């Protein structure tokens, strides 16, 4: 078994916060262990809890659609959440739940080593850009070492308020540009270096 599937198994049996008591299934995340892009949502909803898979309800349908608009297949990205178990009634995750679950997200990032992390919603953004306001930072890239953090509104927002649909679609267009830049071959090939040449100088710095 790979380290990532070991981690998934650990999450499925996790007792570390109160959400363990009410969940049907924990939702560790899914996607290739070498994905370039990691999406981080808020937490599982009803359908996700039922099936143990992330973003398979209405918000997930919209996410799939958004990926389609930028020519990215869902199967090539890794998708997870800030908390891996459903908060009852889809309430917001609480600080102690987020804290208890955070090491899993850290480990997923360390194993997958994505180039870009797309945060969906403010809880996810807060894990990477603490104190930021999503209405200000959405759709912009923030460089953190070799990683780019790209905050977006949560796709569920568009289901409740139509004005968000266009904003999110615009953000994804911007994301497509960032991905293109990151895909450009580096000026110097450095095979054995853990730190590839700095790219994306047009990105905003946080
Ligand atoms: N919303 C989320 O934040 N995550 C999911 O997995 C599904 C809906
Ligand atoms: Fe464990 Fe995270 Fe589920 Fe809490 S939400 S029980 S910390 S996996």
mmCIF file of C-alpha atoms and ligand atoms in Angstrom:
data_model
loop_
_atom_site.group_PDB
_atom_site.id
_atom_site.type_symbol
_atom_site.label_atom_id
_atom_site.label_comp_id
_atom_site.label_asym_id
_atom_site.label_seq_id
_atom_site.Cartn_x
_atom_site.Cartn_y
_atom_site.Cartn_z
ATOM 1 C CA UNK A 1 0.000 0.000 0.000
ATOM 2 C CA UNK A 2 1.185 3.504 -0.744
ATOM 3 C CA UNK A 3 1.750 6.019 2.011
ATOM 4 C CA UNK A 4 -1.211 8.003 0.705
ATOM 5 C CA UNK A 5 -3.590 5.055 0.919
ATOM 6 C CA UNK A 6 -2.247 4.323 4.406
ATOM 7 C CA UNK A 7 -3.118 7.909 5.287
ATOM 8 C CA UNK A 8 -6.611 7.460 3.813
ATOM 9 C CA UNK A 9 -7.110 4.375 5.999
ATOM 10 C CA UNK A 10 -5.936 6.265 9.064
ATOM 11 C CA UNK A 11 -8.446 9.058 8.364
ATOM 12 C CA UNK A 12 -11.283 6.540 7.908
ATOM 13 C CA UNK A 13 -10.644 5.272 11.439
ATOM 14 C CA UNK A 14 -9.755 8.641 13.005
ATOM 15 C CA UNK A 15 -11.167 9.330 16.486
ATOM 16 C CA UNK A 16 -9.459 12.686 17.031
ATOM 17 C CA UNK A 17 -12.429 15.077 17.149
ATOM 18 C CA UNK A 18 -16.127 15.008 17.903
ATOM 19 C CA UNK A 19 -17.077 14.754 14.215
ATOM 20 C CA UNK A 20 -15.998 11.107 14.377
ATOM 21 C CA UNK A 21 -19.139 10.369 16.394
ATOM 22 C CA UNK A 22 -21.675 11.641 13.870
ATOM 23 C CA UNK A 23 -20.028 10.700 10.584
ATOM 24 C CA UNK A 24 -21.233 7.891 8.331
ATOM 25 C CA UNK A 25 -17.944 7.829 6.414
ATOM 26 C CA UNK A 26 -14.851 9.957 6.754
ATOM 27 C CA UNK A 27 -13.821 11.520 3.441
ATOM 28 C CA UNK A 28 -10.014 11.452 3.232
ATOM 29 C CA UNK A 29 -9.722 12.766 -0.316
ATOM 30 C CA UNK A 30 -9.154 11.299 -3.753
ATOM 31 C CA UNK A 31 -6.957 11.695 -6.773
ATOM 32 C CA UNK A 32 -3.508 10.739 -7.996
ATOM 33 C CA UNK A 33 -0.663 10.706 -5.461
ATOM 34 C CA UNK A 34 1.405 12.868 -7.824
ATOM 35 C CA UNK A 35 -1.287 15.414 -8.741
ATOM 36 C CA UNK A 36 -0.040 18.860 -9.809
ATOM 37 C CA UNK A 37 -3.103 20.527 -8.366
ATOM 38 C CA UNK A 38 -4.624 19.998 -4.950
ATOM 39 C CA UNK A 39 -8.113 21.336 -4.230
ATOM 40 C CA UNK A 40 -9.064 21.901 -0.611
ATOM 41 C CA UNK A 41 -12.743 22.388 0.232
ATOM 42 C CA UNK A 42 -14.349 22.961 3.604
ATOM 43 C CA UNK A 43 -15.796 19.660 4.728
ATOM 44 C CA UNK A 44 -17.950 16.800 3.489
ATOM 45 C CA UNK A 45 -21.667 17.419 2.984
ATOM 46 C CA UNK A 46 -24.515 14.914 3.084
ATOM 47 C CA UNK A 47 -23.661 12.968 -0.059
ATOM 48 C CA UNK A 48 -19.937 12.981 0.637
ATOM 49 C CA UNK A 49 -20.589 11.576 4.117
ATOM 50 C CA UNK A 50 -22.816 8.888 2.637
ATOM 51 C CA UNK A 51 -20.265 7.738 0.083
ATOM 52 C CA UNK A 52 -16.904 8.675 1.598
ATOM 53 C CA UNK A 53 -15.914 10.685 -1.483
ATOM 54 C CA UNK A 54 -15.269 14.454 -1.765
ATOM 55 C CA UNK A 55 -17.325 16.866 -3.872
ATOM 56 C CA UNK A 56 -19.885 14.481 -5.318
ATOM 57 C CA UNK A 57 -23.026 16.541 -4.542
ATOM 58 C CA UNK A 58 -24.273 19.714 -6.228
ATOM 59 C CA UNK A 59 -21.133 21.728 -5.380
ATOM 60 C CA UNK A 60 -19.077 18.874 -6.782
ATOM 61 C CA UNK A 61 -21.039 18.924 -10.042
ATOM 62 C CA UNK A 62 -20.252 22.608 -10.399
ATOM 63 C CA UNK A 63 -16.592 21.973 -9.558
ATOM 64 C CA UNK A 64 -16.466 19.320 -12.296
ATOM 65 C CA UNK A 65 -18.002 21.822 -14.701
ATOM 66 C CA UNK A 66 -15.447 24.482 -13.740
ATOM 67 C CA UNK A 67 -12.583 22.046 -14.264
ATOM 68 C CA UNK A 68 -14.048 21.257 -17.679
ATOM 69 C CA UNK A 69 -14.024 24.936 -18.667
ATOM 70 C CA UNK A 70 -10.251 25.059 -18.167
ATOM 71 C CA UNK A 71 -9.527 21.696 -19.750
ATOM 72 C CA UNK A 72 -8.557 19.940 -16.527
ATOM 73 C CA UNK A 73 -9.916 16.444 -15.905
ATOM 74 C CA UNK A 74 -11.150 15.714 -12.404
ATOM 75 C CA UNK A 75 -9.162 12.455 -12.426
ATOM 76 C CA UNK A 76 -5.895 14.369 -12.675
ATOM 77 C CA UNK A 77 -6.369 16.533 -9.580
ATOM 78 C CA UNK A 78 -6.387 15.594 -5.909
ATOM 79 C CA UNK A 79 -9.424 16.798 -3.948
ATOM 80 C CA UNK A 80 -9.792 16.962 -0.190
ATOM 81 C CA UNK A 81 -11.221 19.126 2.592
ATOM 82 C CA UNK A 82 -10.100 21.018 5.688
ATOM 83 C CA UNK A 83 -12.093 18.630 7.887
ATOM 84 C CA UNK A 84 -12.454 15.064 6.686
ATOM 85 C CA UNK A 85 -15.734 14.353 8.494
ATOM 86 C CA UNK A 86 -19.099 16.032 7.971
ATOM 87 C CA UNK A 87 -20.105 18.674 10.476
ATOM 88 C CA UNK A 88 -23.709 17.830 11.491
ATOM 89 C CA UNK A 89 -26.272 19.686 9.394
ATOM 90 C CA UNK A 90 -23.392 21.131 7.340
ATOM 91 C CA UNK A 91 -22.578 23.654 10.049
ATOM 92 C CA UNK A 92 -19.237 25.447 9.871
ATOM 93 C CA UNK A 93 -16.302 23.417 11.156
ATOM 94 C CA UNK A 94 -15.172 24.572 14.626
ATOM 95 C CA UNK A 95 -11.629 25.725 15.401
ATOM 96 C CA UNK A 96 -10.771 22.645 17.472
ATOM 97 C CA UNK A 97 -12.043 20.342 14.715
ATOM 98 C CA UNK A 98 -9.980 22.175 12.103
ATOM 99 C CA UNK A 99 -6.942 21.999 14.354
ATOM 100 C CA UNK A 100 -7.376 18.297 15.068
ATOM 101 C CA UNK A 101 -7.687 17.523 11.362
ATOM 102 C CA UNK A 102 -4.932 19.832 10.121
ATOM 103 C CA UNK A 103 -2.055 17.303 10.333
ATOM 104 C CA UNK A 104 -3.807 15.115 7.734
ATOM 105 C CA UNK A 105 -3.860 18.005 5.280
ATOM 106 C CA UNK A 106 -0.196 18.724 6.015
ATOM 107 C CA UNK A 107 0.692 15.109 5.352
ATOM 108 C CA UNK A 108 -1.323 15.040 2.131
ATOM 109 C CA UNK A 109 0.579 18.082 0.903
ATOM 110 C CA UNK A 110 3.931 16.561 1.920
ATOM 111 C CA UNK A 111 3.161 13.298 0.077
ATOM 112 C CA UNK A 112 1.536 14.730 -3.055
ATOM 113 C CA UNK A 113 3.841 17.739 -3.385
ATOM 114 C CA UNK A 114 1.445 19.699 -5.595
ATOM 115 C CA UNK A 115 2.538 22.763 -7.559
ATOM 116 C CA UNK A 116 -0.702 24.601 -6.907
ATOM 117 C CA UNK A 117 -3.152 24.446 -4.017
ATOM 118 C CA UNK A 118 -6.589 25.816 -4.837
ATOM 119 C CA UNK A 119 -8.492 26.715 -1.690
ATOM 120 C CA UNK A 120 -12.282 26.650 -1.972
ATOM 121 C CA UNK A 121 -14.007 28.898 0.530
ATOM 122 C CA UNK A 122 -12.764 30.933 3.450
ATOM 123 C CA UNK A 123 -12.041 28.091 5.875
ATOM 124 C CA UNK A 124 -9.667 26.526 3.404
ATOM 125 C CA UNK A 125 -8.086 29.893 2.533
ATOM 126 C CA UNK A 126 -7.499 30.563 6.233
ATOM 127 C CA UNK A 127 -5.288 27.445 6.489
ATOM 128 C CA UNK A 128 -2.848 28.912 3.983
ATOM 129 C CA UNK A 129 -3.293 32.680 4.087
ATOM 130 C CA UNK A 130 -4.340 33.397 7.656
ATOM 131 C CA UNK A 131 -6.130 36.673 8.235
ATOM 132 C CA UNK A 132 -6.840 37.306 4.545
ATOM 133 C CA UNK A 133 -10.267 38.336 3.300
ATOM 134 C CA UNK A 134 -11.550 36.071 0.571
ATOM 135 C CA UNK A 135 -13.386 38.897 -1.184
ATOM 136 C CA UNK A 136 -10.017 40.631 -1.621
ATOM 137 C CA UNK A 137 -7.693 37.752 -2.426
ATOM 138 C CA UNK A 138 -9.815 35.371 -4.512
ATOM 139 C CA UNK A 139 -8.506 34.679 -7.984
ATOM 140 C CA UNK A 140 -4.933 35.734 -7.164
ATOM 141 C CA UNK A 141 -1.864 33.561 -6.828
ATOM 142 C CA UNK A 142 0.274 33.662 -3.689
ATOM 143 C CA UNK A 143 3.709 32.167 -3.862
ATOM 144 C CA UNK A 144 4.855 30.210 -0.806
ATOM 145 C CA UNK A 145 8.234 28.695 -1.533
ATOM 146 C CA UNK A 146 7.773 26.466 -4.573
ATOM 147 C CA UNK A 147 4.064 26.303 -3.989
ATOM 148 C CA UNK A 148 1.356 28.556 -5.357
ATOM 149 C CA UNK A 149 -1.732 29.103 -3.227
ATOM 150 C CA UNK A 150 -4.745 30.102 -5.282
ATOM 151 C CA UNK A 151 -7.815 31.080 -3.217
ATOM 152 C CA UNK A 152 -11.291 30.783 -4.775
ATOM 153 C CA UNK A 153 -14.804 31.203 -3.503
ATOM 154 C CA UNK A 154 -16.500 27.953 -2.604
ATOM 155 C CA UNK A 155 -18.431 26.519 -5.565
ATOM 156 C CA UNK A 156 -21.469 26.088 -3.291
ATOM 157 C CA UNK A 157 -21.665 29.901 -3.051
ATOM 158 C CA UNK A 158 -22.666 30.000 -6.724
ATOM 159 C CA UNK A 159 -25.526 27.613 -6.071
ATOM 160 C CA UNK A 160 -27.044 29.989 -3.536
ATOM 161 C CA UNK A 161 -26.133 33.335 -5.079
ATOM 162 C CA UNK A 162 -25.870 33.614 -8.870
ATOM 163 C CA UNK A 163 -23.399 36.542 -8.765
ATOM 164 C CA UNK A 164 -20.740 34.163 -7.472
ATOM 165 C CA UNK A 165 -20.995 31.934 -10.515
ATOM 166 C CA UNK A 166 -19.387 34.518 -12.767
ATOM 167 C CA UNK A 167 -16.747 35.410 -10.167
ATOM 168 C CA UNK A 168 -15.760 31.788 -9.748
ATOM 169 C CA UNK A 169 -15.672 31.248 -13.499
ATOM 170 C CA UNK A 170 -13.341 34.242 -13.824
ATOM 171 C CA UNK A 171 -11.139 32.903 -11.032
ATOM 172 C CA UNK A 172 -10.819 29.586 -12.855
ATOM 173 C CA UNK A 173 -9.786 31.397 -16.043
ATOM 174 C CA UNK A 174 -7.043 33.042 -13.991
ATOM 175 C CA UNK A 175 -6.121 29.658 -12.542
ATOM 176 C CA UNK A 176 -5.727 28.296 -16.069
ATOM 177 C CA UNK A 177 -3.183 31.055 -16.778
ATOM 178 C CA UNK A 178 -1.200 30.213 -13.642
ATOM 179 C CA UNK A 179 -1.159 26.543 -14.607
ATOM 180 C CA UNK A 180 0.127 27.448 -18.037
ATOM 181 C CA UNK A 181 2.949 29.511 -16.500
ATOM 182 C CA UNK A 182 3.877 26.710 -14.119
ATOM 183 C CA UNK A 183 3.899 24.227 -16.989
ATOM 184 C CA UNK A 184 6.393 26.307 -18.971
ATOM 185 C CA UNK A 185 9.789 24.563 -18.927
ATOM 186 C CA UNK A 186 12.236 26.118 -16.461
ATOM 187 C CA UNK A 187 15.093 28.119 -17.954
ATOM 188 C CA UNK A 188 17.653 25.750 -16.440
ATOM 189 C CA UNK A 189 17.163 22.011 -16.015
ATOM 190 C CA UNK A 190 18.097 21.023 -12.488
ATOM 191 C CA UNK A 191 17.401 17.320 -12.248
ATOM 192 C CA UNK A 192 18.473 16.563 -8.693
ATOM 193 C CA UNK A 193 17.603 19.804 -7.054
ATOM 194 C CA UNK A 194 14.703 19.867 -4.637
ATOM 195 C CA UNK A 195 14.288 23.543 -5.291
ATOM 196 C CA UNK A 196 13.610 24.192 -8.963
ATOM 197 C CA UNK A 197 14.418 27.625 -10.353
ATOM 198 C CA UNK A 198 12.061 30.303 -9.165
ATOM 199 C CA UNK A 199 9.218 30.714 -11.604
ATOM 200 C CA UNK A 200 6.124 32.803 -11.729
ATOM 201 C CA UNK A 201 7.687 36.131 -10.947
ATOM 202 C CA UNK A 202 4.439 37.743 -12.112
ATOM 203 C CA UNK A 203 2.640 36.130 -9.212
ATOM 204 C CA UNK A 204 1.662 38.323 -6.362
ATOM 205 C CA UNK A 205 3.516 37.778 -3.149
ATOM 206 C CA UNK A 206 1.703 37.628 0.096
HETATM 207 N N1 LIG B 1 -18.321 20.958 0.022
HETATM 208 C C1 LIG B 1 -17.066 20.844 0.496
HETATM 209 O O1 LIG B 1 -16.487 21.781 1.002
HETATM 210 N N2 LIG B 1 -16.484 19.687 0.379
HETATM 211 C C2 LIG B 1 -17.041 18.624 -0.173
HETATM 212 O O2 LIG B 1 -16.406 17.579 -0.240
HETATM 213 C C3 LIG B 1 -18.355 18.767 -0.671
HETATM 214 C C4 LIG B 1 -18.974 19.950 -0.552
HETATM 215 FE FE1 LIG B 2 -10.411 12.904 12.647
HETATM 216 FE FE2 LIG B 2 -10.552 14.997 11.024
HETATM 217 FE FE3 LIG B 2 -12.617 13.339 11.200
HETATM 218 FE FE4 LIG B 2 -12.037 14.941 13.223
HETATM 219 S S1 LIG B 2 -12.709 15.588 11.185
HETATM 220 S S2 LIG B 2 -12.524 12.765 13.369
HETATM 221 S S3 LIG B 2 -9.793 15.009 13.146
HETATM 222 S S4 LIG B 2 -10.581 12.856 10.412
#
